[in-house]
mmCIF file of C-alpha atoms in Angstrom:
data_model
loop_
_atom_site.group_PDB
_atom_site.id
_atom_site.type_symbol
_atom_site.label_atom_id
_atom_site.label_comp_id
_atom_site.label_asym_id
_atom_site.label_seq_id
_atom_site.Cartn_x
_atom_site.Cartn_y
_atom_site.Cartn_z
ATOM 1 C CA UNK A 4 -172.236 78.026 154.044
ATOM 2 C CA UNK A 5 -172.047 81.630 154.517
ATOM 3 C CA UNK A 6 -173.580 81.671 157.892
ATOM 4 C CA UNK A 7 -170.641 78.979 159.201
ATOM 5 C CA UNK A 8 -167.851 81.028 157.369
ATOM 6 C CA UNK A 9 -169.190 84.383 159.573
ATOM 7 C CA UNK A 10 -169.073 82.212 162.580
ATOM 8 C CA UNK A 11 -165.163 82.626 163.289
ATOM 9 C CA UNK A 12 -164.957 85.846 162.527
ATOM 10 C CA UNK A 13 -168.001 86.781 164.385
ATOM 11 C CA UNK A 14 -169.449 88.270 160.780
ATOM 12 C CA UNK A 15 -166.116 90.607 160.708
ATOM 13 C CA UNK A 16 -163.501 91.182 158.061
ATOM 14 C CA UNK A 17 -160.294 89.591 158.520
ATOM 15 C CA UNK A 18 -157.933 92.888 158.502
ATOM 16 C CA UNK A 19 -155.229 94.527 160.741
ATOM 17 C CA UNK A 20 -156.998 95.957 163.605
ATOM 18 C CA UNK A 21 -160.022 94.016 163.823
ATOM 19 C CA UNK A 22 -161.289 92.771 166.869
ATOM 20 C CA UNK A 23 -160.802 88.714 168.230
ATOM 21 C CA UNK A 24 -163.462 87.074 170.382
ATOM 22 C CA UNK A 25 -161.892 87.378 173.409
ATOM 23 C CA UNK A 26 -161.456 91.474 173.020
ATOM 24 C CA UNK A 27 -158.412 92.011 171.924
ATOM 25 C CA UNK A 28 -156.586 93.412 169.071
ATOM 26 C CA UNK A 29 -155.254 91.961 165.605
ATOM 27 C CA UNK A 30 -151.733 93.645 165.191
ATOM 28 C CA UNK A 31 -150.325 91.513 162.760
ATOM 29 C CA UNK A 32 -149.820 93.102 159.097
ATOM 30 C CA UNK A 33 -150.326 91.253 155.311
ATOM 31 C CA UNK A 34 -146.380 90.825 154.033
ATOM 32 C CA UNK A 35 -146.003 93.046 151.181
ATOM 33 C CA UNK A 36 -145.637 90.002 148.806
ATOM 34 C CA UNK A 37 -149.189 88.951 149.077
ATOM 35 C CA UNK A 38 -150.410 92.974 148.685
ATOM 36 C CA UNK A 39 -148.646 93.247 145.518
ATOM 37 C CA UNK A 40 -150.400 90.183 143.725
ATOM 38 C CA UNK A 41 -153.640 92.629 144.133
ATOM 39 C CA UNK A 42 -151.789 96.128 143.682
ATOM 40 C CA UNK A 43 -148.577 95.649 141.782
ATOM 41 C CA UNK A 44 -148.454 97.035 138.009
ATOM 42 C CA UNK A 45 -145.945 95.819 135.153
ATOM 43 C CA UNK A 46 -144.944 98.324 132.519
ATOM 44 C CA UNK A 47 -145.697 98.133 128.962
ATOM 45 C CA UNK A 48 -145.569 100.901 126.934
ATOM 46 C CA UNK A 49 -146.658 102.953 129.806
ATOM 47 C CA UNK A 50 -145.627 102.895 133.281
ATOM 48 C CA UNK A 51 -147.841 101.022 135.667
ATOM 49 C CA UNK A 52 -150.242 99.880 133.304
ATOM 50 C CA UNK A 53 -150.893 96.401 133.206
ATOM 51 C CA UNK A 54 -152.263 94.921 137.163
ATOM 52 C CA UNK A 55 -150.929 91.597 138.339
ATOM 53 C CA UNK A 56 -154.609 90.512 138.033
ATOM 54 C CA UNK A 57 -154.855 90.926 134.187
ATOM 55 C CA UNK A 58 -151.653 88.570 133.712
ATOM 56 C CA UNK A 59 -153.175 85.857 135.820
ATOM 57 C CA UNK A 60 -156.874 86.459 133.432
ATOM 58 C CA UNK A 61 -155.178 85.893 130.462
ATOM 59 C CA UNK A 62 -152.906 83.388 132.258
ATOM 60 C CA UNK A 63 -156.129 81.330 133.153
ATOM 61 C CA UNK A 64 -157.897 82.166 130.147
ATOM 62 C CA UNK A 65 -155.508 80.431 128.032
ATOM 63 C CA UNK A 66 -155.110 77.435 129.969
ATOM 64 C CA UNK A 67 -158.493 76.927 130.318
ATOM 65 C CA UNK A 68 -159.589 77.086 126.268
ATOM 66 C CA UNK A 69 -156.951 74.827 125.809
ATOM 67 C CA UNK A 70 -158.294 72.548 128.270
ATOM 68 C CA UNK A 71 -161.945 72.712 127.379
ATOM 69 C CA UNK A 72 -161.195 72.678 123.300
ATOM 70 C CA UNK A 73 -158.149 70.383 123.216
ATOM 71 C CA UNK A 74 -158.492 67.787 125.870
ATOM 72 C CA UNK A 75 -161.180 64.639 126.194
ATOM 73 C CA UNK A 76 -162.458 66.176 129.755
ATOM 74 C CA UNK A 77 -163.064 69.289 128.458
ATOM 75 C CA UNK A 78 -165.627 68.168 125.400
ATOM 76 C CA UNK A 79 -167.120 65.950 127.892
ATOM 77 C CA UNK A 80 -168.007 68.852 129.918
ATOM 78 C CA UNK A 81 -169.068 70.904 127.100
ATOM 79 C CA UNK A 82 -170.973 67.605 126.360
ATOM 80 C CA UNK A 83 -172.740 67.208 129.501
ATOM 81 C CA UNK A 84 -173.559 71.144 129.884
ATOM 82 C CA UNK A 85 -174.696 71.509 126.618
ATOM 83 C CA UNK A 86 -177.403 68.370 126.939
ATOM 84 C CA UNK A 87 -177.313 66.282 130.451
ATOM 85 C CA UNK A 88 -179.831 63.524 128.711
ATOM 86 C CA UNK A 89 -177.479 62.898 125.723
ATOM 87 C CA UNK A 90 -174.381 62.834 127.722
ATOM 88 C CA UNK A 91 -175.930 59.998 130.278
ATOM 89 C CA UNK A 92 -177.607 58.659 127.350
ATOM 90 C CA UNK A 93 -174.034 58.297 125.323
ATOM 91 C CA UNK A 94 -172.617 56.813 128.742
ATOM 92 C CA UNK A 95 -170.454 59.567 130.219
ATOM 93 C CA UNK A 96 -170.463 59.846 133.884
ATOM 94 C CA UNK A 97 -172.549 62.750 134.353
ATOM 95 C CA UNK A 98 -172.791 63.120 138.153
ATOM 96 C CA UNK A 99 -168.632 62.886 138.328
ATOM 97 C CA UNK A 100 -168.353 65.701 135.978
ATOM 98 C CA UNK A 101 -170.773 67.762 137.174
ATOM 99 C CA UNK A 102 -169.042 67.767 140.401
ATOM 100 C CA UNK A 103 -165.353 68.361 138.870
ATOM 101 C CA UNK A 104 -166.961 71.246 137.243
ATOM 102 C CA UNK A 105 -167.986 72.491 140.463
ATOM 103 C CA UNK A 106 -164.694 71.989 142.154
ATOM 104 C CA UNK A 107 -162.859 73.707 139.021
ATOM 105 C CA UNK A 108 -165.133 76.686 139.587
ATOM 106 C CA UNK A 109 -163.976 76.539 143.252
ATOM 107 C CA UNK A 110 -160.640 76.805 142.543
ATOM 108 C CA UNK A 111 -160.436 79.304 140.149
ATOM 109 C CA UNK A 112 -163.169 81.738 142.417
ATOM 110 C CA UNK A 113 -160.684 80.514 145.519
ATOM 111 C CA UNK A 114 -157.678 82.300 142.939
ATOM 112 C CA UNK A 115 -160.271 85.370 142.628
ATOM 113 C CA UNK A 116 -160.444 85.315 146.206
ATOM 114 C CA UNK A 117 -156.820 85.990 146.935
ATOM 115 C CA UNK A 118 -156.386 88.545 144.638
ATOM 116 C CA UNK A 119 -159.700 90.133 145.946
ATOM 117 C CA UNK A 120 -158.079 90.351 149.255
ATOM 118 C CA UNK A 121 -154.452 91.343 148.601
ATOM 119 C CA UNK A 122 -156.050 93.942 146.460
ATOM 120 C CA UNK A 123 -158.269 95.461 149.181
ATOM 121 C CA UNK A 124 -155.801 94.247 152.443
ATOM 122 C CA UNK A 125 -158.128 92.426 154.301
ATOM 123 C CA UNK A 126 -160.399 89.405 154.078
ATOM 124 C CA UNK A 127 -163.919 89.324 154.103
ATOM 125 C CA UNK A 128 -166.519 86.833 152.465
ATOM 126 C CA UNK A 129 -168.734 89.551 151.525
ATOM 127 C CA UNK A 130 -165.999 91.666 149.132
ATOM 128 C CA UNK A 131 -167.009 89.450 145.812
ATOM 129 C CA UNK A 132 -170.461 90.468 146.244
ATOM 130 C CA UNK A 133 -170.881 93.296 144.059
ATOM 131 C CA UNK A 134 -168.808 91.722 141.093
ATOM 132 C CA UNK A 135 -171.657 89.032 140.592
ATOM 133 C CA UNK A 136 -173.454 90.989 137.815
ATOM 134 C CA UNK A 137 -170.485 91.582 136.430
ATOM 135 C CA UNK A 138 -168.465 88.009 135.951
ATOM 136 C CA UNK A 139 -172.415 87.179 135.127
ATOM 137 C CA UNK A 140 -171.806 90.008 131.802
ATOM 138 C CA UNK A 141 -168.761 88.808 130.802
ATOM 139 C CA UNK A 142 -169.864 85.471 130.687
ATOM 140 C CA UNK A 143 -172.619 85.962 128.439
ATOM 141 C CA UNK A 144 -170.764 88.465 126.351
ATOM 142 C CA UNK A 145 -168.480 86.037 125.842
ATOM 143 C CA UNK A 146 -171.070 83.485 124.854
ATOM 144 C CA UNK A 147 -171.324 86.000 121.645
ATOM 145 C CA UNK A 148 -167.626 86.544 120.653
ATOM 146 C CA UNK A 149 -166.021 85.057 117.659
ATOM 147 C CA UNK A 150 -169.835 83.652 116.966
ATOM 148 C CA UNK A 151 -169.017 80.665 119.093
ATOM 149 C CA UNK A 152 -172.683 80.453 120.357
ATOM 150 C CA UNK A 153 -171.374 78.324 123.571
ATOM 151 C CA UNK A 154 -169.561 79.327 126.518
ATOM 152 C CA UNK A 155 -165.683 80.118 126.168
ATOM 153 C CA UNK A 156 -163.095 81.054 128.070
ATOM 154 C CA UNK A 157 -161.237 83.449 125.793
ATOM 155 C CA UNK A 158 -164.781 84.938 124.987
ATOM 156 C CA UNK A 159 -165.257 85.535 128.590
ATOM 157 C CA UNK A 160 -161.750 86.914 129.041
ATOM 158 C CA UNK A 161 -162.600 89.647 126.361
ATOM 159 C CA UNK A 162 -166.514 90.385 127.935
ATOM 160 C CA UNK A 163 -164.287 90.685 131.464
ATOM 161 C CA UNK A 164 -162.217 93.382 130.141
ATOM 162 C CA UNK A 165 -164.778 94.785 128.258
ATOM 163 C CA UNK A 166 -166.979 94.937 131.518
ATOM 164 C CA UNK A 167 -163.803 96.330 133.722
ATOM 165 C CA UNK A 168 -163.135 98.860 130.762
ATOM 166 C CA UNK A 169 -166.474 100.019 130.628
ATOM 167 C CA UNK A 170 -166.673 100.448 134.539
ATOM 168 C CA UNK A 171 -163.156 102.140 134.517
ATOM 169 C CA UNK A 172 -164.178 104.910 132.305
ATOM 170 C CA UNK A 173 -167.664 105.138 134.462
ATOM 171 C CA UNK A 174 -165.632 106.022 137.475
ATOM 172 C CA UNK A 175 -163.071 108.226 135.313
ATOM 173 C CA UNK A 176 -166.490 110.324 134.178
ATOM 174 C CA UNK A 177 -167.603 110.954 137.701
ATOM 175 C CA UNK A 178 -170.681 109.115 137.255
ATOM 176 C CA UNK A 179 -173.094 107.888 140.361
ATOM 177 C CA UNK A 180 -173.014 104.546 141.299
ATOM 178 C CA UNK A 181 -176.298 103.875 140.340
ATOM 179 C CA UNK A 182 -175.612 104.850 136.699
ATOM 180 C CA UNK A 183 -173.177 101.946 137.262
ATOM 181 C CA UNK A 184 -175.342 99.915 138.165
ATOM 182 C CA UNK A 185 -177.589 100.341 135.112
ATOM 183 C CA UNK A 186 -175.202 100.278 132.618
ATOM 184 C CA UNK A 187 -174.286 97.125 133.736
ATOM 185 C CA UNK A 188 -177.686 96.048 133.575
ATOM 186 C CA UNK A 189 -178.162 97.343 130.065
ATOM 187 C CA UNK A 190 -174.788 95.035 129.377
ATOM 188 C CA UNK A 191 -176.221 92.175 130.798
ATOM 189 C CA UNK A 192 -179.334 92.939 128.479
ATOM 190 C CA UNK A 193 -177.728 93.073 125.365
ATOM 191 C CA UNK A 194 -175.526 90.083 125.743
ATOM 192 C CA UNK A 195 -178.462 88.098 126.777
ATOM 193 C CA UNK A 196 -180.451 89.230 123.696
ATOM 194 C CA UNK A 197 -177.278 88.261 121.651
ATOM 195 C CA UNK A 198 -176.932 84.545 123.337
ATOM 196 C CA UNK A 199 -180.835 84.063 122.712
ATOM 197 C CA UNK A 200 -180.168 85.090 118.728
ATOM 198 C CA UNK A 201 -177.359 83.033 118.440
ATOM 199 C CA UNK A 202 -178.848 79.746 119.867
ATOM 200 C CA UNK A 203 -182.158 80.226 117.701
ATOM 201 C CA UNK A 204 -179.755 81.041 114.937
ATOM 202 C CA UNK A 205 -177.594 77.487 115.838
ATOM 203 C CA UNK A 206 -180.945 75.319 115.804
ATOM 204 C CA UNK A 207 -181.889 76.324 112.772
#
């Protein structure tokens, strides 16, 4: 899927300037509406200080516990991630939530996208890459909040600004990017020691 999204681009980014396939020159510009989901700050207390992309986390965050804790399709997914075998077993429709699950996800990465690329002003299927490990971290430190010992979308709304936090400050300190890199690792270590005590801990 990669390879065929590189194919109209030629492998390029999709930005002001680039180069089309038959030589010439992109001139066109992003409007300033779309630049300021990725770059516009509200004020709260301080000037500047909250990012367009926070509101739509917690936004998201919200609507999503409330649709995985409070609605009949949610517990059914929790069901059928939790134990596949159970869930077929109890007779839910496995194979049609697995692939609603998957289109959610698409979605919601597909909003991550857009405010990905009004953030940096151009397109490019690559940009994500290096956030991986991280959305991977907040995840799993969110496995661990509030002791819910499951997945959770307000737990992985905290580990995400606990991971963005932590990288802020990294930056703010001057520190090389492969410090980064391991502190993030170290992150990812500890929450998956935490998920591992907590699901011993739950089948006991």
């Amino acid at each position: 899927l990669v390879g065929l999204q590189r194919i109209p681009t030629e492998g390029r980014s999709i930005a002001t300037g680039m180069t089309m396939p038959d030589g010439s020159v992109a001139n066109g510009t992003f409007g300033a509406a779309f630049l300021a989901l990725g770059r516009h700050r509200f004020d709260f207390f301080i000037p500047n200080l909250i990012p367009v992309s926070v509101v739509v986390l917690l936004v998201l965050a919200v609507m999503i516990w409330f649709f995985l804790e409070y609605t009949r399709f949610g517990r059914m997914m929790y069901a059928v991630g939790s134990n596949q075998r159970a869930a077929e077993l109890a007779g839910a429709p496995v194979k049609a939530y697995k692939i609603w699950a998957y289109v959610i996800s698409g979605v919601f990465a597909s909003i991550g996208g857009i405010l990905l690329a009004a953030r940096l002003g151009r397109g490019d299927i690559a940009s994500g890459n290096n956030l991986l490990l991280d959305a991977v971290a907040a995840a799993l430190i969110g496995y661990a909040v509030l002791g819910a010992a499951k997945p959770n979308a307000f737990g992985t709304a905290v580990g995400a600004v606990f991971v963005g936090v932590l990288l802020q400050g990294l930056t703010m300190m001057n520190a090389p990017y492969y410090t980064q890199d391991f502190i993030k690792g170290l992150v990812l270590v500890v929450a998956l020691v935490f998920t591992f005590a907590l699901s011993d801990r739950g089948k006991r």
